[in-house]
């Protein structure tokens, strides 16, 4: 473990180079992460009991969870006509999670929805482990521990326990970025391709690998594997998008499918208008909160740049943030769409690592409590569409 933690005012002493020491044990970080998840679930189930609701249904069979199950049950042939006449297709949902749900259901008594919850639970732990490895490789064990804790205690962290694809995608992305740091190009390419089969933002993982490979080209001793990783990285996302294009009879068929759902990339115009409408209405406080959240995201990204995060992390995180904030889809989904952008949390992890233990652990406990209460409140209300 390094004896010096990077200052919040400047880059770390090792720049973006991986540490040469053996990796730290993730046991403490994973135990802390599981404890935070247990608290969130306990509050959710208690809230549901008091509200006479089924907490497990909230985790397994609402919103996107239902659409993944429809892919398992109907293949990519299910459509739903919205009240305004739009035809919503399940081809908007990438296939890796429903494939895993179908496979697990085939070999266990679990139904697809139950399998989705189990996959998400396991994937969330794998994601926490991967985040720990990524941060420890550059900033050390203590910073990695607190970064994992913050990721597990995000206000919308209850999504990590739902039959959604965020946990699976973050796990694949984090481990792909770690293998990039270790210059294991072939494995990184495979993981990036799987991330691309999970969510369209998987191309952010491929882009991160490409940038790292370009920077490592001159010093690489195994350029064949490097090239293989570069070629493999985008195949998952590109392959699915092209398949949808073939099914719809249009090269840009996937964009048409997303457009029917109201999703598209407009550079953030719709989101800015949404914030502005709140700022100049009785919902001024909500608009101010949204504006503050966007500023915070931007500030954290700039801190990451100034602290010398590896280029692969900056590229990955930047693309995830841009796609989340600059899309025209349902604005309530943006917090969960930002969840895979875990490098944003590294400056906070570093700050807690440099803080007195009592203060740092008080912050973690407070964040976990807020996540538990807000997660239960959120799922019993509008939820994370």
Short mmCIF file of C-alpha atoms in Angstrom, two decimals:
data_model
loop_
_atom_site.label_atom_id
_atom_site.label_comp_id
_atom_site.label_asym_id
_atom_site.label_seq_id
_atom_site.Cartn_x
_atom_site.Cartn_y
_atom_site.Cartn_z
CA UNK A 1 0.00 0.00 0.00
CA UNK A 2 1.42 3.44 -0.86
CA UNK A 3 2.49 5.58 2.04
CA UNK A 4 1.43 8.82 0.36
CA UNK A 5 -2.06 9.59 -0.87
CA UNK A 6 -2.51 12.04 -3.72
CA UNK A 7 -3.35 15.59 -2.77
CA UNK A 8 -6.74 16.85 -3.83
CA UNK A 9 -4.94 19.79 -5.41
CA UNK A 10 -2.68 17.85 -7.73
CA UNK A 11 -1.96 14.61 -9.56
CA UNK A 12 -0.86 11.46 -7.73
CA UNK A 13 2.89 10.87 -7.44
CA UNK A 14 2.70 7.85 -9.78
CA UNK A 15 0.70 9.62 -12.50
CA UNK A 16 -1.41 7.05 -14.30
CA UNK A 17 1.00 4.14 -14.02
CA UNK A 18 -0.21 1.01 -12.23
CA UNK A 19 1.35 0.15 -8.90
CA UNK A 20 4.00 -2.54 -8.82
CA UNK A 21 3.07 -3.75 -5.33
CA UNK A 22 0.79 -6.81 -5.01
CA UNK A 23 -2.89 -5.81 -5.10
CA UNK A 24 -4.53 -5.23 -1.74
CA UNK A 25 -7.14 -7.63 -0.43
CA UNK A 26 -10.68 -6.50 -1.28
CA UNK A 27 -12.26 -8.31 1.68
CA UNK A 28 -12.90 -5.24 3.83
CA UNK A 29 -14.33 -3.29 0.91
CA UNK A 30 -16.62 -6.12 -0.15
CA UNK A 31 -17.79 -6.74 3.42
CA UNK A 32 -18.61 -3.04 3.75
CA UNK A 33 -20.41 -3.06 0.40
CA UNK A 34 -22.52 -6.09 1.36
CA UNK A 35 -23.38 -4.46 4.69
CA UNK A 36 -24.62 -1.32 2.91
CA UNK A 37 -26.69 -3.45 0.51
CA UNK A 38 -28.16 -5.37 3.45
CA UNK A 39 -29.17 -2.10 5.13
CA UNK A 40 -30.82 -0.81 1.94
CA UNK A 41 -32.77 -4.04 1.49
CA UNK A 42 -33.78 -4.19 5.15
CA UNK A 43 -35.25 -0.69 5.01
CA UNK A 44 -36.98 -1.46 1.69
CA UNK A 45 -38.63 -4.59 3.07
CA UNK A 46 -39.64 -2.83 6.31
CA UNK A 47 -41.11 0.06 4.32
CA UNK A 48 -43.01 -2.37 2.10
CA UNK A 49 -44.37 -4.20 5.13
CA UNK A 50 -45.69 -0.94 6.58
CA UNK A 51 -47.12 0.09 3.19
CA UNK A 52 -48.67 -3.34 2.59
CA UNK A 53 -46.60 -3.78 -0.59
CA UNK A 54 -44.44 -6.63 -1.90
CA UNK A 55 -40.82 -5.48 -1.76
CA UNK A 56 -39.56 -8.37 -3.85
CA UNK A 57 -41.91 -7.42 -6.68
CA UNK A 58 -40.44 -3.92 -6.62
CA UNK A 59 -37.00 -5.46 -7.17
CA UNK A 60 -37.88 -8.12 -9.71
CA UNK A 61 -40.96 -7.28 -11.72
CA UNK A 62 -41.37 -3.60 -12.52
CA UNK A 63 -40.24 -1.22 -15.27
CA UNK A 64 -37.19 -2.50 -17.22
CA UNK A 65 -37.18 -5.77 -15.28
CA UNK A 66 -40.43 -6.72 -17.01
CA UNK A 67 -38.99 -5.97 -20.43
CA UNK A 68 -35.98 -8.21 -19.86
CA UNK A 69 -38.35 -11.02 -18.89
CA UNK A 70 -40.36 -10.37 -22.05
CA UNK A 71 -37.20 -10.85 -24.12
CA UNK A 72 -36.72 -14.24 -22.41
CA UNK A 73 -40.33 -15.28 -22.91
CA UNK A 74 -41.05 -13.87 -26.38
CA UNK A 75 -37.65 -13.29 -27.94
CA UNK A 76 -37.18 -9.99 -29.73
CA UNK A 77 -40.74 -10.01 -31.03
CA UNK A 78 -42.61 -8.26 -28.23
CA UNK A 79 -44.10 -4.80 -28.77
CA UNK A 80 -46.39 -2.63 -26.70
CA UNK A 81 -48.51 0.24 -28.02
CA UNK A 82 -48.32 3.32 -25.82
CA UNK A 83 -51.42 5.47 -25.18
CA UNK A 84 -50.09 8.07 -27.62
CA UNK A 85 -49.74 5.48 -30.39
CA UNK A 86 -45.99 4.88 -30.18
CA UNK A 87 -44.98 1.25 -30.69
CA UNK A 88 -42.44 0.25 -28.04
CA UNK A 89 -40.19 -2.69 -28.94
CA UNK A 90 -38.15 -4.90 -26.65
CA UNK A 91 -35.28 -4.51 -29.12
CA UNK A 92 -34.40 -1.36 -27.12
CA UNK A 93 -32.95 -3.71 -24.49
CA UNK A 94 -29.55 -5.27 -25.08
CA UNK A 95 -29.37 -9.06 -24.84
CA UNK A 96 -26.73 -10.16 -22.33
CA UNK A 97 -28.88 -9.88 -19.19
CA UNK A 98 -31.89 -11.73 -20.68
CA UNK A 99 -29.53 -14.37 -22.09
CA UNK A 100 -28.14 -14.92 -18.59
CA UNK A 101 -31.63 -14.95 -17.10
CA UNK A 102 -32.73 -17.55 -19.61
CA UNK A 103 -29.64 -19.68 -19.05
CA UNK A 104 -29.92 -19.58 -15.27
CA UNK A 105 -33.63 -20.37 -15.43
CA UNK A 106 -32.85 -23.40 -17.60
CA UNK A 107 -30.53 -24.97 -15.02
CA UNK A 108 -32.25 -23.90 -11.77
CA UNK A 109 -35.82 -23.69 -10.45
CA UNK A 110 -35.65 -19.89 -10.74
CA UNK A 111 -37.89 -18.00 -13.12
CA UNK A 112 -36.37 -15.29 -15.34
CA UNK A 113 -37.28 -12.46 -12.95
CA UNK A 114 -35.80 -14.32 -9.96
CA UNK A 115 -32.70 -15.09 -12.00
CA UNK A 116 -32.40 -11.40 -12.83
CA UNK A 117 -32.38 -10.45 -9.16
CA UNK A 118 -29.72 -13.06 -8.37
CA UNK A 119 -27.58 -12.03 -11.35
CA UNK A 120 -27.80 -8.39 -10.30
CA UNK A 121 -26.85 -9.22 -6.71
CA UNK A 122 -23.79 -11.23 -7.75
CA UNK A 123 -22.84 -8.68 -10.41
CA UNK A 124 -23.03 -5.80 -7.91
CA UNK A 125 -20.44 -7.55 -5.72
CA UNK A 126 -18.30 -8.24 -8.79
CA UNK A 127 -18.63 -4.56 -9.72
CA UNK A 128 -17.56 -3.44 -6.25
CA UNK A 129 -14.57 -5.78 -6.47
CA UNK A 130 -13.64 -4.43 -9.90
CA UNK A 131 -13.94 -0.81 -8.74
CA UNK A 132 -11.71 -1.64 -5.79
CA UNK A 133 -9.09 -3.15 -8.09
CA UNK A 134 -9.16 -0.17 -10.48
CA UNK A 135 -8.75 2.43 -7.74
CA UNK A 136 -6.25 0.43 -5.68
CA UNK A 137 -4.03 0.01 -8.75
CA UNK A 138 -3.52 3.78 -8.93
CA UNK A 139 -4.39 5.35 -5.58
CA UNK A 140 -4.04 2.61 -2.99
CA UNK A 141 -6.20 0.50 -0.72
CA UNK A 142 -7.75 3.16 1.51
CA UNK A 143 -8.95 5.30 -1.40
CA UNK A 144 -10.30 2.16 -3.08
CA UNK A 145 -12.17 1.15 0.08
CA UNK A 146 -13.97 4.48 0.36
CA UNK A 147 -14.71 4.70 -3.36
CA UNK A 148 -16.46 1.32 -3.18
CA UNK A 149 -18.34 2.45 -0.08
CA UNK A 150 -19.60 5.59 -1.83
CA UNK A 151 -20.64 3.65 -4.92
CA UNK A 152 -22.65 1.28 -2.74
CA UNK A 153 -24.24 4.19 -0.87
CA UNK A 154 -25.35 6.35 -3.80
CA UNK A 155 -28.89 7.69 -3.32
CA UNK A 156 -30.14 5.46 -6.17
CA UNK A 157 -27.98 2.47 -5.20
CA UNK A 158 -31.06 0.31 -4.68
CA UNK A 159 -30.91 -0.24 -8.47
CA UNK A 160 -27.83 -2.39 -7.81
CA UNK A 161 -30.19 -4.92 -6.20
CA UNK A 162 -32.86 -4.84 -8.91
CA UNK A 163 -33.20 -7.06 -11.98
CA UNK A 164 -31.71 -4.26 -14.05
CA UNK A 165 -28.53 -4.27 -16.15
CA UNK A 166 -26.60 -1.51 -14.31
CA UNK A 167 -24.78 -3.87 -11.94
CA UNK A 168 -23.85 -6.30 -14.70
CA UNK A 169 -22.62 -3.53 -16.96
CA UNK A 170 -20.60 -1.84 -14.21
CA UNK A 171 -18.96 -5.15 -13.28
CA UNK A 172 -17.90 -5.82 -16.88
CA UNK A 173 -16.75 -2.21 -17.36
CA UNK A 174 -14.73 -2.09 -14.14
CA UNK A 175 -12.95 -5.35 -14.81
CA UNK A 176 -12.32 -4.36 -18.42
CA UNK A 177 -10.73 -1.12 -17.23
CA UNK A 178 -8.64 -3.02 -14.69
CA UNK A 179 -7.37 -5.43 -17.35
CA UNK A 180 -6.54 -2.40 -19.49
CA UNK A 181 -4.47 -1.07 -16.59
CA UNK A 182 -2.71 -4.46 -16.45
CA UNK A 183 -2.27 -4.37 -20.26
CA UNK A 184 -4.08 -7.67 -20.66
CA UNK A 185 -5.46 -6.50 -23.98
CA UNK A 186 -7.17 -9.68 -25.11
CA UNK A 187 -9.19 -10.15 -21.91
CA UNK A 188 -9.98 -6.44 -21.86
CA UNK A 189 -11.35 -6.72 -25.39
CA UNK A 190 -13.56 -9.67 -24.46
CA UNK A 191 -14.92 -7.88 -21.38
CA UNK A 192 -15.51 -4.68 -23.37
CA UNK A 193 -17.41 -6.66 -25.98
CA UNK A 194 -19.60 -8.25 -23.28
CA UNK A 195 -20.22 -4.80 -21.79
CA UNK A 196 -21.36 -3.74 -25.26
CA UNK A 197 -23.87 -6.59 -25.28
CA UNK A 198 -25.26 -5.31 -21.98
CA UNK A 199 -25.92 -1.62 -22.63
CA UNK A 200 -25.38 0.72 -25.60
CA UNK A 201 -22.98 2.76 -23.48
CA UNK A 202 -20.67 -0.26 -23.68
CA UNK A 203 -18.96 1.60 -26.51
CA UNK A 204 -17.48 3.82 -23.77
CA UNK A 205 -15.51 0.80 -22.55
CA UNK A 206 -14.28 0.10 -26.08
CA UNK A 207 -13.22 3.74 -26.50
CA UNK A 208 -11.29 3.60 -23.22
CA UNK A 209 -9.45 0.51 -24.43
CA UNK A 210 -8.66 2.14 -27.78
CA UNK A 211 -7.14 5.22 -26.12
CA UNK A 212 -5.07 3.12 -23.71
CA UNK A 213 -3.90 0.88 -26.57
CA UNK A 214 -2.87 3.89 -28.65
CA UNK A 215 -0.84 5.30 -25.76
CA UNK A 216 0.76 1.90 -25.11
CA UNK A 217 1.51 1.04 -28.74
CA UNK A 218 5.15 2.11 -28.80
CA UNK A 219 6.06 0.29 -25.59
CA UNK A 220 3.95 -2.81 -26.22
CA UNK A 221 5.78 -6.13 -26.38
CA UNK A 222 2.75 -8.05 -27.64
CA UNK A 223 1.10 -6.01 -30.37
CA UNK A 224 -0.87 -8.94 -31.71
CA UNK A 225 -2.86 -9.24 -28.51
CA UNK A 226 -3.19 -5.47 -28.35
CA UNK A 227 -4.68 -5.37 -31.85
CA UNK A 228 -6.92 -8.34 -31.06
CA UNK A 229 -8.28 -6.54 -28.00
CA UNK A 230 -8.87 -3.36 -30.00
CA UNK A 231 -10.80 -5.30 -32.64
CA UNK A 232 -12.84 -7.34 -30.14
CA UNK A 233 -13.86 -4.42 -27.92
CA UNK A 234 -16.69 -2.91 -30.02
CA UNK A 235 -18.06 -6.15 -31.47
CA UNK A 236 -20.75 -6.71 -28.82
CA UNK A 237 -22.45 -3.34 -29.16
CA UNK A 238 -21.86 -3.03 -32.89
CA UNK A 239 -23.07 -6.57 -33.55
CA UNK A 240 -26.36 -6.05 -31.71
CA UNK A 241 -27.02 -2.67 -33.32
CA UNK A 242 -26.38 -4.14 -36.78
CA UNK A 243 -28.63 -7.10 -35.98
CA UNK A 244 -31.46 -4.73 -35.01
CA UNK A 245 -30.83 -2.86 -38.24
CA UNK A 246 -31.18 -6.09 -40.18
CA UNK A 247 -34.40 -6.97 -38.33
CA UNK A 248 -35.94 -3.55 -38.92
CA UNK A 249 -34.69 -3.18 -42.49
CA UNK A 250 -32.78 0.00 -41.73
CA UNK A 251 -29.11 0.54 -40.95
CA UNK A 252 -30.18 2.95 -38.21
CA UNK A 253 -33.00 0.74 -37.01
CA UNK A 254 -31.77 0.75 -33.41
CA UNK A 255 -31.98 4.54 -33.32
CA UNK A 256 -35.54 4.29 -34.63
CA UNK A 257 -36.40 1.81 -31.89
CA UNK A 258 -34.95 4.13 -29.25
CA UNK A 259 -36.70 7.08 -30.83
CA UNK A 260 -40.06 5.38 -30.32
CA UNK A 261 -39.19 5.19 -26.63
CA UNK A 262 -38.42 8.92 -26.65
CA UNK A 263 -34.69 8.35 -26.34
CA UNK A 264 -32.17 10.16 -28.47
CA UNK A 265 -29.05 12.30 -28.31
CA UNK A 266 -29.76 16.03 -28.52
CA UNK A 267 -26.65 17.41 -26.82
CA UNK A 268 -28.51 18.06 -23.58
CA UNK A 269 -31.04 20.54 -25.01
CA UNK A 270 -34.09 18.73 -23.64
CA UNK A 271 -32.51 18.26 -20.21
CA UNK A 272 -31.48 21.92 -20.05
CA UNK A 273 -35.01 22.92 -20.98
CA UNK A 274 -36.37 20.59 -18.30
CA UNK A 275 -34.15 22.21 -15.65
CA UNK A 276 -35.05 25.69 -16.87
CA UNK A 277 -38.77 24.97 -16.67
CA UNK A 278 -38.33 23.97 -13.04
CA UNK A 279 -36.20 27.00 -12.21
CA UNK A 280 -38.91 29.35 -13.49
CA UNK A 281 -41.84 27.61 -11.89
CA UNK A 282 -43.15 26.85 -8.39
CA UNK A 283 -40.82 23.79 -8.52
CA UNK A 284 -37.83 26.14 -8.25
CA UNK A 285 -36.18 24.09 -5.50
CA UNK A 286 -36.26 20.95 -7.64
CA UNK A 287 -34.73 22.83 -10.57
CA UNK A 288 -32.02 24.24 -8.34
CA UNK A 289 -31.27 20.75 -7.05
CA UNK A 290 -30.98 19.40 -10.60
CA UNK A 291 -28.67 22.24 -11.59
CA UNK A 292 -26.51 21.65 -8.51
CA UNK A 293 -26.29 17.94 -9.33
CA UNK A 294 -25.11 18.66 -12.89
CA UNK A 295 -22.51 21.11 -11.58
CA UNK A 296 -21.34 18.54 -9.05
CA UNK A 297 -20.90 15.91 -11.76
CA UNK A 298 -18.86 18.35 -13.84
CA UNK A 299 -16.75 19.36 -10.84
CA UNK A 300 -16.00 15.76 -9.92
CA UNK A 301 -14.92 15.00 -13.48
CA UNK A 302 -12.58 18.00 -13.53
CA UNK A 303 -11.13 16.90 -10.16
CA UNK A 304 -10.44 13.51 -11.67
CA UNK A 305 -8.56 15.15 -14.52
CA UNK A 306 -6.51 17.30 -12.15
CA UNK A 307 -5.74 14.34 -9.94
CA UNK A 308 -4.23 12.50 -12.88
CA UNK A 309 -6.71 9.68 -13.38
CA UNK A 310 -5.55 7.30 -16.13
CA UNK A 311 -6.72 8.32 -19.61
CA UNK A 312 -8.76 5.13 -19.94
CA UNK A 313 -10.84 6.08 -16.87
CA UNK A 314 -11.32 9.65 -18.06
CA UNK A 315 -12.44 8.58 -21.53
CA UNK A 316 -14.82 5.94 -20.20
CA UNK A 317 -16.29 8.21 -17.54
CA UNK A 318 -16.58 11.18 -19.87
CA UNK A 319 -18.56 9.23 -22.46
CA UNK A 320 -20.89 7.71 -19.85
CA UNK A 321 -21.57 11.17 -18.39
CA UNK A 322 -22.15 12.81 -21.78
CA UNK A 323 -24.53 10.08 -22.94
CA UNK A 324 -26.44 10.19 -19.65
CA UNK A 325 -26.82 13.96 -19.44
CA UNK A 326 -27.17 14.77 -23.12
CA UNK A 327 -29.85 12.23 -24.05
CA UNK A 328 -33.46 13.24 -24.45
CA UNK A 329 -34.98 10.29 -22.63
CA UNK A 330 -36.94 10.23 -19.40
CA UNK A 331 -35.14 12.57 -17.02
CA UNK A 332 -35.87 10.48 -13.94
CA UNK A 333 -33.58 7.77 -15.37
CA UNK A 334 -30.47 9.97 -15.44
CA UNK A 335 -29.27 9.19 -11.88
CA UNK A 336 -29.19 5.45 -12.59
CA UNK A 337 -27.65 6.02 -16.03
CA UNK A 338 -24.79 7.82 -14.25
CA UNK A 339 -24.25 4.93 -11.83
CA UNK A 340 -21.64 3.15 -14.01
CA UNK A 341 -19.55 6.36 -14.07
CA UNK A 342 -17.72 5.27 -10.91
CA UNK A 343 -14.51 7.24 -11.67
CA UNK A 344 -16.52 10.33 -10.68
CA UNK A 345 -16.41 9.00 -7.12
CA UNK A 346 -12.63 8.62 -6.91
CA UNK A 347 -12.06 12.25 -5.79
CA UNK A 348 -14.55 11.67 -2.97
CA UNK A 349 -12.85 8.39 -2.06
CA UNK A 350 -9.49 10.17 -1.97
CA UNK A 351 -10.92 12.94 0.20
CA UNK A 352 -12.30 10.44 2.72
CA UNK A 353 -9.02 8.52 2.67
CA UNK A 354 -7.19 11.67 3.76
CA UNK A 355 -9.77 12.53 6.44
CA UNK A 356 -9.68 11.43 10.07
CA UNK A 357 -11.18 7.97 10.45
CA UNK A 358 -14.07 9.09 12.66
CA UNK A 359 -15.15 11.71 10.13
CA UNK A 360 -14.75 9.40 7.13
CA UNK A 361 -16.77 6.58 8.66
CA UNK A 362 -19.46 9.00 9.82
CA UNK A 363 -19.84 10.22 6.24
CA UNK A 364 -20.10 6.64 4.97
CA UNK A 365 -22.68 5.75 7.61
CA UNK A 366 -24.72 8.84 6.84
CA UNK A 367 -24.61 8.18 3.10
CA UNK A 368 -25.69 4.57 3.65
CA UNK A 369 -28.63 5.68 5.76
CA UNK A 370 -29.73 8.21 3.14
CA UNK A 371 -29.40 5.58 0.39
CA UNK A 372 -31.49 3.10 2.37
CA UNK A 373 -34.31 5.55 3.10
CA UNK A 374 -34.31 7.21 -0.30
CA UNK A 375 -34.16 3.88 -2.13
CA UNK A 376 -37.23 2.60 -0.29
CA UNK A 377 -39.07 5.88 -0.86
CA UNK A 378 -38.10 5.91 -4.56
CA UNK A 379 -39.23 2.36 -5.30
CA UNK A 380 -42.53 2.96 -3.54
CA UNK A 381 -43.04 6.05 -5.68
CA UNK A 382 -41.96 6.88 -9.22
CA UNK A 383 -39.04 4.42 -9.14
CA UNK A 384 -36.24 4.13 -11.69
CA UNK A 385 -37.84 3.72 -15.12
#
